[in-house]
PDB file of C-alpha atoms in Angstrom:
ATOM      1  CA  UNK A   1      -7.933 -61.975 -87.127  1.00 89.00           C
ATOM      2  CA  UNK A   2      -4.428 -63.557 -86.238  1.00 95.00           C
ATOM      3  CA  UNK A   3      -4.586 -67.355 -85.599  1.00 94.00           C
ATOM      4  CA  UNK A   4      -1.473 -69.766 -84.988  1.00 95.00           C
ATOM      5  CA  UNK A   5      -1.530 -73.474 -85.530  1.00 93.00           C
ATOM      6  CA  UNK A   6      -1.743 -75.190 -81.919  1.00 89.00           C
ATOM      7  CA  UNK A   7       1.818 -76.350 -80.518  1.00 91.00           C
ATOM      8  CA  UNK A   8       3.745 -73.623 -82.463  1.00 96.00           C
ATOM      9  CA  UNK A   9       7.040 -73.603 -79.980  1.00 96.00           C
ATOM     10  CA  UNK A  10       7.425 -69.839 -80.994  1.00 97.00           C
ATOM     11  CA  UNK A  11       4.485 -67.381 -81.321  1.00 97.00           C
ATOM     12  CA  UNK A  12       0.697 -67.347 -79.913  1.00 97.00           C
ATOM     13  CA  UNK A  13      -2.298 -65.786 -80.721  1.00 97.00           C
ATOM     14  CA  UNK A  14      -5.908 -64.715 -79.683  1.00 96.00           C
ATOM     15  CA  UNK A  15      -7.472 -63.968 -82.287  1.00 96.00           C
ATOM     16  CA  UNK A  16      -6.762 -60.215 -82.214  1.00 97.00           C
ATOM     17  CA  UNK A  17      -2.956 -60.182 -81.266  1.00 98.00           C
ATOM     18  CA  UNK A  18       0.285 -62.061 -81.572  1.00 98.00           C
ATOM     19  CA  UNK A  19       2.927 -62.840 -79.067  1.00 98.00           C
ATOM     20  CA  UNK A  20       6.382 -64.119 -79.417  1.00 98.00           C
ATOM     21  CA  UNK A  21       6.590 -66.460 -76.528  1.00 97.00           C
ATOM     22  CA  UNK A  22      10.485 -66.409 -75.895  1.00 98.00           C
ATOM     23  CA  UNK A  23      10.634 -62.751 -75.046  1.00 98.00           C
ATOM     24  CA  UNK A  24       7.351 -62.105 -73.836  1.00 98.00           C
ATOM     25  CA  UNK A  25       6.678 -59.617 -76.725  1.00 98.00           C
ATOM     26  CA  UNK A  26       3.451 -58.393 -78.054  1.00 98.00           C
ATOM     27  CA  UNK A  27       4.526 -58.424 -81.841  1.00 98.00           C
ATOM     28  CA  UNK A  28       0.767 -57.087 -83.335  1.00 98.00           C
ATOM     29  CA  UNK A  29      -2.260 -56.117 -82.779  1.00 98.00           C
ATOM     30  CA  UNK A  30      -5.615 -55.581 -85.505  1.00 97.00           C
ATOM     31  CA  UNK A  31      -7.824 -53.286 -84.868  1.00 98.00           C
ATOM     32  CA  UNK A  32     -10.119 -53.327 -82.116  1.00 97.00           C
ATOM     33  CA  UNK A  33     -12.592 -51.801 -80.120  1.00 97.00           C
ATOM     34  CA  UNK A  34     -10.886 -53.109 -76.737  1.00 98.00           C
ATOM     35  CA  UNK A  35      -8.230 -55.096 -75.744  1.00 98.00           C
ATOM     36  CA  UNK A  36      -6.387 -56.284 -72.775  1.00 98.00           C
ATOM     37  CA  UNK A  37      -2.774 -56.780 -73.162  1.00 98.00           C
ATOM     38  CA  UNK A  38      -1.589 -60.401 -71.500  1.00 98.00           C
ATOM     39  CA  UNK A  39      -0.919 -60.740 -68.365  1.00 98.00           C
ATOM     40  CA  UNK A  40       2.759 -61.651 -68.414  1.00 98.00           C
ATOM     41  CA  UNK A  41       3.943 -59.347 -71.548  1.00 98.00           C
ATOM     42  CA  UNK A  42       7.401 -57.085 -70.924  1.00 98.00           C
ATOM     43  CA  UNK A  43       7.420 -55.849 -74.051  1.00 98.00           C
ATOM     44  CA  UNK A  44       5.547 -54.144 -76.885  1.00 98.00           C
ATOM     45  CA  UNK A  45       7.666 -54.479 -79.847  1.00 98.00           C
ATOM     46  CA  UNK A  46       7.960 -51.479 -82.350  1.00 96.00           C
ATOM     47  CA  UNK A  47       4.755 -50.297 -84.634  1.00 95.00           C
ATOM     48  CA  UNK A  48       2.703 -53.534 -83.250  1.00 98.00           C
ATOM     49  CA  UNK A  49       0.118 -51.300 -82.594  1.00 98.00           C
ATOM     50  CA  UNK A  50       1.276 -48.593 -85.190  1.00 97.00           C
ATOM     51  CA  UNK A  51      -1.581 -46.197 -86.206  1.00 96.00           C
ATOM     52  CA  UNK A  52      -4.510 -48.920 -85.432  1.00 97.00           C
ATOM     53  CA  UNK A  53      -7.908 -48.484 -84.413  1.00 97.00           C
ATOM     54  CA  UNK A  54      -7.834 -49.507 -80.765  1.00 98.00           C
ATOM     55  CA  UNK A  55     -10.782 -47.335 -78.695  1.00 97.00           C
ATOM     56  CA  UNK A  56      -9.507 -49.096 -75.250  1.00 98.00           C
ATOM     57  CA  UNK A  57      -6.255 -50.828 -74.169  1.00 98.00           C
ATOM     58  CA  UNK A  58      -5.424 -52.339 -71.114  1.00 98.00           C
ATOM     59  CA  UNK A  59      -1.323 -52.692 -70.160  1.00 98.00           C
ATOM     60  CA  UNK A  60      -0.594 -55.549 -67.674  1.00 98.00           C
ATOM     61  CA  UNK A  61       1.565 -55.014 -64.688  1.00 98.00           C
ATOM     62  CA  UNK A  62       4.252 -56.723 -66.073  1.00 98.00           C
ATOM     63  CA  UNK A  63       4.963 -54.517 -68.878  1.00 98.00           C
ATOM     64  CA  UNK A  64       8.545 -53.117 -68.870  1.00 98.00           C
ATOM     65  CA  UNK A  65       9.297 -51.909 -72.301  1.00 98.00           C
ATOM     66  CA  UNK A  66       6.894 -49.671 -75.049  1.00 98.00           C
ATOM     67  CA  UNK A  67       9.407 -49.825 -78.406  1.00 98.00           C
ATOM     68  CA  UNK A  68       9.528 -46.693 -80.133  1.00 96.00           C
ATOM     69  CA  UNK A  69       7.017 -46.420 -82.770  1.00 97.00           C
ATOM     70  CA  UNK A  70       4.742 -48.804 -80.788  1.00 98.00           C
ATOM     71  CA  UNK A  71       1.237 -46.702 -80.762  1.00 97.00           C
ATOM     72  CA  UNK A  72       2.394 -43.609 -82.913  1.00 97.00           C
ATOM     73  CA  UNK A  73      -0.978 -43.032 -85.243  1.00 97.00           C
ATOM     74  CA  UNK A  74      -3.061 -44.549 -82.873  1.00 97.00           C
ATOM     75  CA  UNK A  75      -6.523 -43.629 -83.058  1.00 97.00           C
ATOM     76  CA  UNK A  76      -9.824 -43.313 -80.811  1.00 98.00           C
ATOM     77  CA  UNK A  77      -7.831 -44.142 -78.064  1.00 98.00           C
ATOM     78  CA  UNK A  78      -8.382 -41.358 -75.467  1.00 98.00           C
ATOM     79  CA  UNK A  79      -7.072 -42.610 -72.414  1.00 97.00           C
ATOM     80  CA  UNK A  80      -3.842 -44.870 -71.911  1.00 98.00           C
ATOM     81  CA  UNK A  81      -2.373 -46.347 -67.716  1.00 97.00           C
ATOM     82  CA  UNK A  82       1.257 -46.828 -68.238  1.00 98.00           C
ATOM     83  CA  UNK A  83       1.900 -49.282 -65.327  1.00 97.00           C
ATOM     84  CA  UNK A  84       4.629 -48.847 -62.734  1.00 97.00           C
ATOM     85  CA  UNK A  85       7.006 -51.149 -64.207  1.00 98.00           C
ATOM     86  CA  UNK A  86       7.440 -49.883 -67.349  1.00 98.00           C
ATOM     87  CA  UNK A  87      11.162 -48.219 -67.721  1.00 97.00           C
ATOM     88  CA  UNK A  88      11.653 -47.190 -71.193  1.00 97.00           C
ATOM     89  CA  UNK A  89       9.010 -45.647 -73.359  1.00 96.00           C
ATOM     90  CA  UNK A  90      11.263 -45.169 -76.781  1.00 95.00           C
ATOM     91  CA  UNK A  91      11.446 -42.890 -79.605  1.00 93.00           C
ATOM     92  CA  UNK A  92       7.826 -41.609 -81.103  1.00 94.00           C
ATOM     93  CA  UNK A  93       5.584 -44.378 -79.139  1.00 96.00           C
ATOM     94  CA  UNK A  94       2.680 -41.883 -79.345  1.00 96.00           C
ATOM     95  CA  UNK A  95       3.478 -39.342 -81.676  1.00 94.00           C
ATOM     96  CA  UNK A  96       0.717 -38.041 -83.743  1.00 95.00           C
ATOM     97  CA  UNK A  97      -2.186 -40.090 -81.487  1.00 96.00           C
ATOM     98  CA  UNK A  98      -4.861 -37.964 -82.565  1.00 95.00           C
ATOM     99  CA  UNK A  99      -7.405 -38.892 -80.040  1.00 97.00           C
ATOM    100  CA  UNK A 100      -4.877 -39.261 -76.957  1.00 97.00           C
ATOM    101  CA  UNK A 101      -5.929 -36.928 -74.114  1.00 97.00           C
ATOM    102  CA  UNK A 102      -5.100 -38.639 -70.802  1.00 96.00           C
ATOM    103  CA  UNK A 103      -1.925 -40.594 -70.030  1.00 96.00           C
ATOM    104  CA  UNK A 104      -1.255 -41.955 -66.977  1.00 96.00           C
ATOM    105  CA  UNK A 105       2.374 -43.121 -66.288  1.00 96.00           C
ATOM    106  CA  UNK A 106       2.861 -44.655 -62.675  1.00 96.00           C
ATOM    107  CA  UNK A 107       6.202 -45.504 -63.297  1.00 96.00           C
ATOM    108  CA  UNK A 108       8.688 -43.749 -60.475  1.00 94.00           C
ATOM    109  CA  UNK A 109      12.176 -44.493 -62.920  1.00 93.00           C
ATOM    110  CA  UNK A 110      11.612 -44.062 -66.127  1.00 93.00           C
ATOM    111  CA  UNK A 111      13.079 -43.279 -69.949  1.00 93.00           C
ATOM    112  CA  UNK A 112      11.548 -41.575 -72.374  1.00 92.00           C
ATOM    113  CA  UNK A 113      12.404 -41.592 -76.274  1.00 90.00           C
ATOM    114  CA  UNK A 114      12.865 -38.708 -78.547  1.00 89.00           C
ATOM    115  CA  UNK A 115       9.321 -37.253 -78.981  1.00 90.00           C
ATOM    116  CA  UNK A 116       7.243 -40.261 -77.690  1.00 92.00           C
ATOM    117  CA  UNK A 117       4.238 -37.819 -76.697  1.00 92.00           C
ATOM    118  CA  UNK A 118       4.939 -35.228 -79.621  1.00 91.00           C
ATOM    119  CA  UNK A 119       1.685 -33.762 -81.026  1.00 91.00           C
ATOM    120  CA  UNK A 120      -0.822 -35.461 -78.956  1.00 93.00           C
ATOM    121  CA  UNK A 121      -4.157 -33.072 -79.118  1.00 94.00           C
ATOM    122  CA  UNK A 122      -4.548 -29.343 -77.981  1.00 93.00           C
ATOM    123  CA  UNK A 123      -5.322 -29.824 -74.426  1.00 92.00           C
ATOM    124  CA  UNK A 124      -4.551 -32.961 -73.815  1.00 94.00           C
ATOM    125  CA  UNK A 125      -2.632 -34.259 -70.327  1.00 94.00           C
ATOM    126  CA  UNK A 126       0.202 -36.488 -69.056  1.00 94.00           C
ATOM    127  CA  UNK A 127      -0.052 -37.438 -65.383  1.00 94.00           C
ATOM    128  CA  UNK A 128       3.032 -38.261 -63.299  1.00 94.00           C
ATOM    129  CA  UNK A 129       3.869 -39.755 -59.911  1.00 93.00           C
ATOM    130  CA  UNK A 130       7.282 -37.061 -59.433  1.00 92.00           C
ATOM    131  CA  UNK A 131       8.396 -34.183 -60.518  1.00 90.00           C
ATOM    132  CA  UNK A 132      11.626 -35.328 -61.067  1.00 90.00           C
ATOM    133  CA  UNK A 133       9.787 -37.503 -63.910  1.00 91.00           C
ATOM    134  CA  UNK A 134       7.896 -34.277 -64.681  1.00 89.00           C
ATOM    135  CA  UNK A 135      10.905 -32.420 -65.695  1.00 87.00           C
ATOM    136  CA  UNK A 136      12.031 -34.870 -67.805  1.00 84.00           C
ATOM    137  CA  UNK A 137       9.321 -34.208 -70.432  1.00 81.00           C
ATOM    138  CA  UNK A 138      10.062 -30.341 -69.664  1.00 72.00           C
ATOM    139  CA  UNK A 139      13.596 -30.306 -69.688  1.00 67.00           C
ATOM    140  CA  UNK A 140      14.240 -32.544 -72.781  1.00 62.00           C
ATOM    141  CA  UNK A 141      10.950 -31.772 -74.847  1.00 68.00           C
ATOM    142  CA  UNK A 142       9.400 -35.015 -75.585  1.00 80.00           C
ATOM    143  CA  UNK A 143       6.359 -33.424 -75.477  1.00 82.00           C
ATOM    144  CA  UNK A 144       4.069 -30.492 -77.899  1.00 80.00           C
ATOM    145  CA  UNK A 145       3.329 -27.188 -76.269  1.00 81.00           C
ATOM    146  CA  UNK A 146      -0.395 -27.911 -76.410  1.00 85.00           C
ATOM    147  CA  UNK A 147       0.526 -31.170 -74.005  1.00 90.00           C
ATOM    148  CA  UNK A 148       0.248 -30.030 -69.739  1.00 90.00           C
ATOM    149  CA  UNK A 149       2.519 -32.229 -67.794  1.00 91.00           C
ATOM    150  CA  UNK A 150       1.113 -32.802 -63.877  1.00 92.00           C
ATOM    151  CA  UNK A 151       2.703 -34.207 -60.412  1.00 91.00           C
ATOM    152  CA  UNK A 152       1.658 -34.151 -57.110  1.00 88.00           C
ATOM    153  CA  UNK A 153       2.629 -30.814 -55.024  1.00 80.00           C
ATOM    154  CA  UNK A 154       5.524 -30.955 -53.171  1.00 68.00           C
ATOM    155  CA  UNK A 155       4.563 -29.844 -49.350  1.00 58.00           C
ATOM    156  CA  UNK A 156       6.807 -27.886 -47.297  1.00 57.00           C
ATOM    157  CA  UNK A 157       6.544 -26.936 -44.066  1.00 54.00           C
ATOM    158  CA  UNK A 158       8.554 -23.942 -41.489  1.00 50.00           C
ATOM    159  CA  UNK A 159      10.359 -25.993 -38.835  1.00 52.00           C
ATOM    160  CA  UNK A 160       7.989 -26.685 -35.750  1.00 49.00           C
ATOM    161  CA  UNK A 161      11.076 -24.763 -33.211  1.00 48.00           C
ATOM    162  CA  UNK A 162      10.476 -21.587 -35.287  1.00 47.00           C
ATOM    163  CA  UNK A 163       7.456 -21.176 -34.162  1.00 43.00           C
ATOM    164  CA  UNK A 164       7.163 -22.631 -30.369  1.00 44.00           C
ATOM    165  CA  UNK A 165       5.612 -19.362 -28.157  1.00 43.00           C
ATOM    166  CA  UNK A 166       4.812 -19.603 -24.274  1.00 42.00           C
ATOM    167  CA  UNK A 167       1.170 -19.909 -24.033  1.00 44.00           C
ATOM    168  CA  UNK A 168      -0.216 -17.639 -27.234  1.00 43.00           C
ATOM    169  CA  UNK A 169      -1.189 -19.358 -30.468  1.00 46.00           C
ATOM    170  CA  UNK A 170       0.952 -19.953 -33.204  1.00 44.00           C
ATOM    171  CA  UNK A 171       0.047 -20.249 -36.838  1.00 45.00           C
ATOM    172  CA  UNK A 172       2.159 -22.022 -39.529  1.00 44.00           C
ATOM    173  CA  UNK A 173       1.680 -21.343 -42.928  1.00 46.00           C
ATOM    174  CA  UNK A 174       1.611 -24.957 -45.283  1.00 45.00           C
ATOM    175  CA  UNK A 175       3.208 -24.068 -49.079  1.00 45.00           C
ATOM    176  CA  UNK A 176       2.680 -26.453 -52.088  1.00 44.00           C
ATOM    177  CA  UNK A 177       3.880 -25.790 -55.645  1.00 44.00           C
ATOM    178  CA  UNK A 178       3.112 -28.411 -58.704  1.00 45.00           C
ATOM    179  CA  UNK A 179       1.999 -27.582 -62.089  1.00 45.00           C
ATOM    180  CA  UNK A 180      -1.457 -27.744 -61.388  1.00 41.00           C
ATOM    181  CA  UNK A 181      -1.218 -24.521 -60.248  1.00 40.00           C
ATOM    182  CA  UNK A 182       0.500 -21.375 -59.410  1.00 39.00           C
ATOM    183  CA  UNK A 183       2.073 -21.195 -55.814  1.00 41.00           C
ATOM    184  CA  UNK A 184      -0.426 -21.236 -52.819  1.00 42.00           C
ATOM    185  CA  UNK A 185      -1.290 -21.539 -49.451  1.00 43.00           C
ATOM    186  CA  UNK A 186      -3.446 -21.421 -46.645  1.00 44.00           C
ATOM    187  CA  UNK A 187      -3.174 -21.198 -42.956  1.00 45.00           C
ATOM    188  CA  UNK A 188      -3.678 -23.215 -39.712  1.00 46.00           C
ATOM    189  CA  UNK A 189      -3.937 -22.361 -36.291  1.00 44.00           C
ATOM    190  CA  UNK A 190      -3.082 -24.334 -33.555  1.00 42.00           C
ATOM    191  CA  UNK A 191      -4.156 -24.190 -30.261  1.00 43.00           C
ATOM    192  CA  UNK A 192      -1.678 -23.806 -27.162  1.00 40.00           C
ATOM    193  CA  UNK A 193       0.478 -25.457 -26.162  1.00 42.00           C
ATOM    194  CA  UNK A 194       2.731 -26.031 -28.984  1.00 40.00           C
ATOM    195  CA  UNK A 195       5.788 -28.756 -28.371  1.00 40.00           C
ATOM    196  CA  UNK A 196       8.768 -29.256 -30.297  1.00 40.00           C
ATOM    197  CA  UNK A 197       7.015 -31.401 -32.939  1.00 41.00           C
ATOM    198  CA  UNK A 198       4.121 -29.592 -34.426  1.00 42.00           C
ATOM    199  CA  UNK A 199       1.847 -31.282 -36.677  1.00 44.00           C
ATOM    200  CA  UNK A 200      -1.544 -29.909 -38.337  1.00 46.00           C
ATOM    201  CA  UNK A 201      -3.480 -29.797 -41.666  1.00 44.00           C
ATOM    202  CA  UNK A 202      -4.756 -27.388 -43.864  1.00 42.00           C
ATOM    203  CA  UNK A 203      -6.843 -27.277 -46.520  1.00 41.00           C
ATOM    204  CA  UNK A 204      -4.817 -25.837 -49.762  1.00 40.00           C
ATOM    205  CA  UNK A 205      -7.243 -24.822 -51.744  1.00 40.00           C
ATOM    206  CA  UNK A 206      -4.999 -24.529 -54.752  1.00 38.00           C
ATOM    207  CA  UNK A 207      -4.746 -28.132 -55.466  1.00 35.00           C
TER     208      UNK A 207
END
């Protein structure tokens, strides 16, 4: 366990991790079967977590920085939330997590260090909020082959004026492409009469 003598002006502990209380920093962590980062933390400084036993951890909303080399190793843990605040996840932070299926990253502007999600296992998944942040991991390869990167469809939709027709029915056709699968569609008819600003949903049965 970590332990810090009471009215030390520079780090804290709780038994299972230690924080630099200057910078906010979460500077190490033991092993553990669970843990909840601090509420308040913006950093995780570089290998504090560094191929530990940690089966379930918890990031606070107030995270804003994962160093590089902060979880690579990691094991048991299957499932990680990277909150929406975090903007930099540096070089290697989960490289080689053996057990790492799931990420979650709700972050909408975001860095991402040389390999930080490199050989994660076969099958496992990174979830994103854009596909702008999608193509990031695509485009510069921070990611294995055996890693599947998904975002939310985009939805398009032909102009409502393409389609106005006196008094017959007019069907639009509703597109969506994301990773989670090829192209598709699916129709939706709607009923006369049709006005300059159509609206409608469809089921798209591809997502």
């Amino acid at each position: 366990s970590i332990n810090v003598e009471s009215g030390n002006n520079y780090y804290e502990a709780d038994g299972k991790a230690l924080y630099e209380k200057s910078t906010n920093t979460l500077k190490t962590l033991v092993n553990t079967d669970s843990y909840d980062v601090k509420a308040g933390t913006k950093i995780i400084f570089g290998d504090a977590i560094l191929g530990r036993r940690v089966r379930t951890l918890t990031l606070p909303t107030s995270l804003e920085t994962i160093s590089g080399f902060a979880l690579t190793g990691v094991k048991l843990l299957e499932e990680i939330i990277i909150p929406e605040n975090v903007t930099l996840i540096d070089a290697c932070v989960f490289d080689s997590a053996e057990d790492l299926n799931n990420v979650y990253i709700k972050s909408s502007s975001l860095l991402i260090g040389n390999e930080s999600f490199k050989n994660l296992p076969t099958g496992s998944s990174i979830y994103v909020v854009s596909k702008e942040i999608a193509d990031k991991f695509t485009a510069e390869k921070y990611t294995s082959a055996n890693t599947t990167i998904y975002y939310p469809p985009e939805v398009t939709t032909q102009p409502a004026d393409s389609i106005i027709n006196l008094g017959h029915k007019a069907t639009f056709t509703v597109t969506a492409t994301s990773v989670y699968d090829t192209t598709v569609s699916d129709t939706a008819t709607i009923s006369t009469p049709v006005s300059n600003t159509l609206s409608g949903s469809v089921t798209n049965k591809g997502l």
